[in-house]
CSV table of C-alpha atoms and ligand atoms in Angstrom, one decimal:
chain,number,residue,atom,x,y,z
A,1446,UNK,CA,115.4,127.1,122.7
A,1447,UNK,CA,117.1,123.8,121.7
A,1448,UNK,CA,115.5,121.0,119.6
A,1449,UNK,CA,114.7,118.8,122.6
A,1450,UNK,CA,112.8,121.7,124.2
A,1451,UNK,CA,110.6,122.0,121.1
A,1452,UNK,CA,110.0,118.2,121.3
A,1453,UNK,CA,109.0,118.5,125.0
A,1454,UNK,CA,106.7,121.4,124.3
A,1455,UNK,CA,105.1,119.5,121.4
A,1456,UNK,CA,104.5,116.5,123.6
A,1457,UNK,CA,102.8,118.7,126.2
A,1458,UNK,CA,100.6,120.3,123.5
A,1459,UNK,CA,99.7,116.8,122.2
A,1460,UNK,CA,98.7,115.6,125.6
A,1461,UNK,CA,96.6,118.7,126.2
A,1462,UNK,CA,94.9,118.3,122.9
A,1463,UNK,CA,96.2,121.8,122.0
A,1464,UNK,CA,96.1,121.6,118.2
A,1465,UNK,CA,96.8,125.3,117.6
A,1466,UNK,CA,99.6,125.4,120.1
A,1467,UNK,CA,101.2,122.4,118.5
A,1468,UNK,CA,101.1,124.1,115.1
A,1469,UNK,CA,102.7,127.2,116.6
A,1470,UNK,CA,105.5,125.1,118.1
A,1471,UNK,CA,106.3,123.5,114.7
A,1472,UNK,CA,106.2,127.0,113.0
A,1473,UNK,CA,108.6,128.4,115.7
A,1474,UNK,CA,111.0,125.5,115.2
A,1475,UNK,CA,111.0,126.0,111.4
A,1476,UNK,CA,111.4,129.7,111.9
A,1477,UNK,CA,114.4,129.0,114.2
A,1478,UNK,CA,116.1,127.2,111.4
A,1479,UNK,CA,115.2,123.6,112.0
A,1480,UNK,CA,114.5,122.2,108.6
A,1481,UNK,CA,111.3,120.0,108.1
A,1482,UNK,CA,113.0,116.6,107.9
A,1483,UNK,CA,114.8,117.4,111.2
A,1484,UNK,CA,111.5,118.5,112.7
A,1485,UNK,CA,110.1,115.1,111.9
A,1486,UNK,CA,113.2,113.2,113.1
A,1487,UNK,CA,114.1,115.2,116.2
A,1488,UNK,CA,110.9,116.9,117.4
A,1489,UNK,CA,107.9,114.9,116.2
A,1490,UNK,CA,109.4,111.4,116.4
A,1491,UNK,CA,110.6,111.6,120.1
A,1492,UNK,CA,107.3,113.2,121.0
A,1493,UNK,CA,105.4,110.2,119.5
A,1494,UNK,CA,107.7,107.7,121.2
A,1495,UNK,CA,107.1,109.4,124.6
A,1496,UNK,CA,103.4,109.4,123.8
A,1497,UNK,CA,103.5,105.6,123.2
A,1498,UNK,CA,105.2,105.1,126.6
A,1499,UNK,CA,102.6,107.2,128.4
A,1500,UNK,CA,99.9,105.2,126.6
A,1501,UNK,CA,101.5,101.9,127.6
A,1502,UNK,CA,101.8,103.1,131.2
A,1503,UNK,CA,98.1,104.1,131.0
A,1504,UNK,CA,99.0,107.7,131.8
A,1505,UNK,CA,96.9,109.0,129.0
A,1506,UNK,CA,93.4,108.0,127.8
A,1507,UNK,CA,92.3,106.6,124.5
A,1508,UNK,CA,90.7,109.9,123.6
A,1509,UNK,CA,94.0,111.8,124.4
A,1510,UNK,CA,95.9,109.3,122.3
A,1511,UNK,CA,93.5,109.8,119.5
A,1512,UNK,CA,93.7,113.6,119.5
A,1513,UNK,CA,97.5,113.5,120.0
A,1514,UNK,CA,97.8,111.4,116.9
A,1515,UNK,CA,95.7,113.8,114.9
A,1516,UNK,CA,98.1,116.6,116.0
A,1517,UNK,CA,101.0,114.4,114.9
A,1518,UNK,CA,99.4,114.0,111.5
A,1519,UNK,CA,99.1,117.8,111.2
A,1520,UNK,CA,102.8,118.2,112.0
A,1521,UNK,CA,103.7,115.5,109.4
A,1522,UNK,CA,101.7,117.1,106.7
A,1523,UNK,CA,103.2,120.5,107.5
A,1524,UNK,CA,106.7,119.2,107.3
A,1525,UNK,CA,106.5,117.0,104.2
A,1526,UNK,CA,105.0,119.0,101.3
A,1527,UNK,CA,103.8,116.5,98.7
A,1528,UNK,CA,103.6,116.6,94.9
A,1529,UNK,CA,105.0,118.4,92.0
A,1530,UNK,CA,108.6,117.6,92.7
A,1531,UNK,CA,109.1,114.5,90.5
A,1532,UNK,CA,109.0,114.5,86.7
A,1533,UNK,CA,108.7,110.7,86.5
A,1534,UNK,CA,107.6,108.3,89.1
A,1535,UNK,CA,109.3,105.1,90.4
A,1536,UNK,CA,106.0,103.2,89.8
A,1537,UNK,CA,102.6,102.6,91.5
A,1538,UNK,CA,102.3,101.2,95.0
A,1539,UNK,CA,99.2,100.5,97.1
A,1540,UNK,CA,99.2,100.9,100.9
A,1541,UNK,CA,96.7,100.7,103.6
A,1542,UNK,CA,96.0,99.4,107.1
A,1543,UNK,CA,94.9,95.8,107.0
A,1544,UNK,CA,91.3,94.8,107.9
A,1545,UNK,CA,90.4,95.8,111.5
A,1546,UNK,CA,93.4,98.1,112.0
A,1547,UNK,CA,92.8,101.8,112.6
A,1548,UNK,CA,96.3,103.0,113.5
A,1549,UNK,CA,96.6,105.4,110.6
A,1550,UNK,CA,99.5,107.5,111.7
A,1551,UNK,CA,102.3,105.1,110.8
A,1552,UNK,CA,100.8,104.2,107.4
A,1553,UNK,CA,100.2,107.9,106.5
A,1554,UNK,CA,103.8,108.6,107.4
A,1555,UNK,CA,105.0,105.8,105.2
A,1556,UNK,CA,102.8,107.1,102.4
A,1557,UNK,CA,104.1,110.7,102.7
A,1558,UNK,CA,107.7,109.4,102.6
A,1559,UNK,CA,107.1,107.2,99.6
A,1560,UNK,CA,105.4,110.0,97.7
A,1561,UNK,CA,108.3,112.3,98.5
A,1562,UNK,CA,110.6,109.6,97.2
A,1563,UNK,CA,108.8,109.6,93.9
A,1564,UNK,CA,106.3,106.7,94.1
A,1565,UNK,CA,102.7,106.9,92.9
A,1566,UNK,CA,101.0,106.1,96.2
A,1567,UNK,CA,97.5,104.8,96.3
A,1568,UNK,CA,96.5,105.0,100.0
A,1569,UNK,CA,93.4,103.0,100.7
A,1570,UNK,CA,93.1,104.1,104.3
A,1571,UNK,CA,92.2,102.1,107.4
A,1572,UNK,CA,90.5,98.7,107.7
A,1573,UNK,CA,91.2,97.5,104.2
A,1574,UNK,CA,90.1,94.0,103.3
A,1575,UNK,CA,92.5,91.8,101.4
A,1576,UNK,CA,90.4,91.7,98.2
A,1577,UNK,CA,90.4,95.5,98.0
A,1578,UNK,CA,94.2,95.7,98.3
A,1579,UNK,CA,94.6,93.3,95.4
A,1580,UNK,CA,91.8,94.8,93.2
A,1581,UNK,CA,93.5,98.2,93.5
A,1582,UNK,CA,97.0,96.8,92.9
A,1583,UNK,CA,95.8,95.2,89.6
A,1584,UNK,CA,93.9,98.3,88.6
A,1585,UNK,CA,96.9,100.6,88.9
A,1586,UNK,CA,99.5,97.9,88.0
A,1587,UNK,CA,101.3,98.2,91.3
A,1588,UNK,CA,104.4,96.1,92.0
A,1589,UNK,CA,104.2,96.4,95.7
A,1590,UNK,CA,101.4,96.3,98.3
A,1591,UNK,CA,102.3,97.8,101.7
A,1592,UNK,CA,100.1,96.5,104.5
A,1593,UNK,CA,100.3,98.2,107.8
A,1594,UNK,CA,99.3,96.7,111.2
A,1595,UNK,CA,100.0,97.9,114.7
A,1596,UNK,CA,98.6,95.0,116.6
A,1597,UNK,CA,99.3,91.3,116.8
A,1598,UNK,CA,95.7,90.4,116.1
A,1599,UNK,CA,95.4,92.6,113.0
A,1600,UNK,CA,98.8,91.6,111.7
A,1601,UNK,CA,97.5,88.1,111.4
A,1602,UNK,CA,94.8,89.4,109.0
A,1603,UNK,CA,97.6,90.0,106.5
A,1604,UNK,CA,97.8,86.2,105.9
A,1605,UNK,CA,94.6,86.4,104.0
A,1606,UNK,CA,96.2,88.9,101.6
A,1607,UNK,CA,99.2,86.6,101.2
A,1608,UNK,CA,96.9,83.7,100.4
A,1609,UNK,CA,94.9,85.7,97.9
A,1610,UNK,CA,98.1,86.9,96.0
A,1611,UNK,CA,99.4,83.3,95.8
A,1612,UNK,CA,96.0,81.8,94.8
A,1613,UNK,CA,95.8,84.2,91.8
A,1614,UNK,CA,99.4,83.2,90.8
A,1615,UNK,CA,100.6,86.8,91.3
A,1616,UNK,CA,103.5,86.0,93.7
A,1617,UNK,CA,106.1,87.1,91.2
A,1618,UNK,CA,104.3,90.2,90.0
A,1619,UNK,CA,103.2,91.7,93.3
A,1620,UNK,CA,105.3,91.8,96.4
A,1621,UNK,CA,103.9,92.2,99.9
A,1622,UNK,CA,105.6,94.7,102.2
A,1623,UNK,CA,104.5,94.7,105.8
A,1624,UNK,CA,105.1,97.1,108.7
A,1625,UNK,CA,104.0,98.6,111.9
A,1626,UNK,CA,105.1,98.6,115.5
A,1627,UNK,CA,104.3,95.0,116.1
A,1628,UNK,CA,106.7,93.8,113.3
A,1629,UNK,CA,109.4,95.8,115.0
A,1630,UNK,CA,108.8,94.1,118.3
A,1631,UNK,CA,108.4,90.6,116.8
A,1632,UNK,CA,110.4,90.4,113.5
A,1633,UNK,CA,109.5,86.7,113.1
A,1634,UNK,CA,105.9,87.9,112.4
A,1635,UNK,CA,107.0,89.1,109.0
A,1636,UNK,CA,107.5,85.5,107.8
A,1637,UNK,CA,104.5,84.3,109.8
A,1638,UNK,CA,102.1,86.5,107.8
A,1639,UNK,CA,103.9,85.9,104.5
A,1640,UNK,CA,105.5,89.3,104.1
A,1641,UNK,CA,108.3,89.8,101.5
A,1642,UNK,CA,110.0,92.4,103.6
A,1643,UNK,CA,109.6,95.1,106.2
A,1644,UNK,CA,111.1,98.4,107.2
A,1645,UNK,CA,111.3,99.7,110.8
A,1646,UNK,CA,110.2,103.1,109.9
A,1647,UNK,CA,109.1,105.4,107.1
A,1648,UNK,CA,112.7,106.4,106.3
A,1649,UNK,CA,113.5,102.8,105.3
A,1650,UNK,CA,110.3,102.3,103.2
A,1651,UNK,CA,111.7,103.7,99.9
A,1652,UNK,CA,114.7,101.3,100.0
A,1653,UNK,CA,112.5,98.4,100.8
A,1654,UNK,CA,110.1,99.2,97.9
A,1655,UNK,CA,113.0,99.7,95.5
A,1656,UNK,CA,114.3,96.2,96.5
A,1657,UNK,CA,110.9,94.6,96.1
A,1658,UNK,CA,110.3,96.3,92.7
A,1659,UNK,CA,113.6,95.0,91.4
A,1660,UNK,CA,112.8,91.5,92.6
A,1661,UNK,CA,109.5,91.7,90.6
A,1662,UNK,CA,111.5,92.9,87.5
A,1663,UNK,CA,113.9,90.0,87.8
A,1664,UNK,CA,111.3,87.3,88.4
A,1665,UNK,CA,109.0,88.6,85.6
A,1666,UNK,CA,111.9,88.6,83.2
A,1667,UNK,CA,112.8,85.0,84.0
B,197,B12,C1,98.3,106.3,118.8
B,197,B12,C2,97.8,104.9,119.1
B,197,B12,C3,96.4,104.6,118.9
B,197,B12,C4,95.5,105.6,118.2
B,197,B12,C5,95.7,105.6,116.7
B,197,B12,C6,95.4,106.9,116.0
B,197,B12,C7,95.9,107.0,114.6
B,197,B12,N1,95.2,107.8,113.9
B,197,B12,O1,96.8,106.3,114.2
B,197,B12,C8,94.1,105.1,118.7
B,197,B12,C9,93.8,105.9,119.9
B,197,B12,C10,93.0,105.2,117.7
B,197,B12,C11,94.4,103.7,119.0
B,197,B12,C12,93.4,102.7,119.1
B,197,B12,C13,93.7,101.4,119.6
B,197,B12,N2,94.9,100.9,120.0
B,197,B12,CO1,96.6,101.8,119.8
B,197,B12,N3,98.2,102.6,119.9
B,197,B12,C14,98.7,103.8,119.6
B,197,B12,C15,100.2,104.0,120.0
B,197,B12,C16,100.3,104.8,121.3
B,197,B12,C17,101.0,104.7,119.0
B,197,B12,C18,100.9,104.1,117.5
B,197,B12,C19,101.5,105.2,116.6
B,197,B12,O2,100.8,105.9,116.0
B,197,B12,N4,102.9,105.2,116.5
B,197,B12,C20,103.6,106.3,115.7
B,197,B12,C21,103.8,105.8,114.3
B,197,B12,C22,104.5,106.9,113.5
B,197,B12,O3,104.7,104.7,114.4
B,197,B12,P1,104.3,103.3,113.9
B,197,B12,O4,102.8,103.2,113.9
B,197,B12,O5,105.1,102.2,114.5
B,197,B12,O6,104.7,103.4,112.3
B,197,B12,C23,106.0,103.4,111.8
B,197,B12,C24,106.6,102.0,111.6
B,197,B12,O7,106.0,101.0,112.3
B,197,B12,C25,106.6,101.8,110.1
B,197,B12,N5,105.3,101.3,109.5
B,197,B12,C26,104.1,101.4,109.8
B,197,B12,N6,103.3,100.8,108.9
B,197,B12,C27,104.1,100.4,107.9
B,197,B12,C28,103.8,99.7,106.7
B,197,B12,C29,104.8,99.3,105.9
B,197,B12,C30,104.5,98.6,104.6
B,197,B12,C31,106.2,99.6,106.2
B,197,B12,C32,107.3,99.2,105.4
B,197,B12,C33,106.5,100.3,107.4
B,197,B12,C34,105.4,100.6,108.2
B,197,B12,O8,106.7,103.2,109.6
B,197,B12,C35,106.0,104.0,110.5
B,197,B12,C36,106.5,105.4,110.4
B,197,B12,O9,107.9,105.5,110.8
B,197,B12,C37,100.6,102.5,120.1
B,197,B12,C38,101.8,102.2,121.1
B,197,B12,C39,103.1,102.0,120.3
B,197,B12,N7,104.1,102.1,121.1
B,197,B12,O10,103.1,101.8,119.1
B,197,B12,C40,99.3,101.8,120.6
B,197,B12,C41,99.0,100.3,120.3
B,197,B12,C42,99.5,99.9,118.9
B,197,B12,N8,97.5,100.3,120.4
B,197,B12,C43,97.1,99.2,121.0
B,197,B12,C44,95.7,98.9,121.2
B,197,B12,C45,95.4,97.7,122.1
B,197,B12,C46,94.7,99.7,120.7
B,197,B12,C47,93.2,99.5,120.9
B,197,B12,C48,92.7,98.1,120.8
B,197,B12,C49,92.8,100.2,122.2
B,197,B12,C50,91.3,100.0,122.6
B,197,B12,N9,91.2,99.5,123.8
B,197,B12,O11,90.4,100.3,121.9
B,197,B12,C51,92.6,100.4,119.7
B,197,B12,C52,92.5,99.5,118.5
B,197,B12,C53,92.2,100.2,117.2
B,197,B12,C54,92.3,99.3,116.0
B,197,B12,N10,91.4,98.4,115.8
B,197,B12,O12,93.2,99.5,115.2
B,197,B12,C55,98.2,98.3,121.4
B,197,B12,C56,98.4,97.0,120.6
B,197,B12,C57,98.8,95.8,121.4
B,197,B12,C58,99.3,94.7,120.5
B,197,B12,N11,100.6,94.5,120.6
B,197,B12,O13,98.6,94.0,119.9
B,197,B12,C59,99.4,99.3,121.5
B,197,B12,C60,100.8,98.7,121.2
B,197,B12,C61,99.4,100.0,122.9
B,197,B12,C62,99.6,99.0,124.0
B,197,B12,N12,100.8,98.7,124.4
B,197,B12,O14,98.7,98.5,124.5
B,197,B12,N13,95.7,103.5,119.2
């Protein structure tokens, strides 16, 4: 079976809410020699993109979308073992979905990739108010907050976090990374909500956070 077949099969299992079947497909792919990063990039990612299209075409229900994303999370966790690899960390970062946003999948993917890249990730989950992001960032001495939003309406809630960071005089000490599908469709939204940068996907998150951390170091040193 080729890699595209695995992806098609996974999509079918996701649509049919077949969690066990999906897990078997991932295991078969790994057993056939597809390494975990390629499972994510060439099997899981295309399945999620197709799922998004079906959703937009109203070919699947909200409940199907929900279960399918749970299955996608299982696959991610299977393919990205976390912990124990890094002797020292790059630093602490805080991530979460902004207030009113419950699209956890993208944020969790970003968290897994950042952890694998050596960051100490504090993931606050879904529906996180601006105050909570900042409180945690100060508590763990994070240099970057990553706010995820999938919808236009929820993305605008990030403005409150921007205002809070600025009002406390922390603009130089804590950078604000933003991301989610809506920022990929409307890049101008990054500036509109006061983001210091974005990445199109989880693969680009490490580079973005490194860049923002070095900005903090420069600005704090000045
Ligand atoms: C799955 C899904 C759901 C699932 C979410 C389950 C879960 N656990 O995540 C469920 C069913 C719960 C859901 C609910 C809703 N959804 Co929805 N959903 C989707 C769907 C199909 C896929 C999103 C997804 O998971 N993508 C896969 C992940 C891996 O990709 P990603 O999210 O883009 O994340 C990547 C990047 O964006 C980036 N990234 C993400 N966050 C961050 C953060 C930082 C800091 C960085 C650097 C990068 C980054 O890296 C990620 C990994 O590579 C999209 C359609 C789409 N094409 O996006 C609609 C979509 C986002 N949903 C939509 C809507 C309207 C809703 C509901 C209002 C539906 C309803 N009627 O109730 C609710 C609202 C819930 C809420 N308040 O948040 C709309 C939003 C419209 C808009 N433009 O504003 C979309 C676009 C569908 C549509 N076209 O109508 N949804």
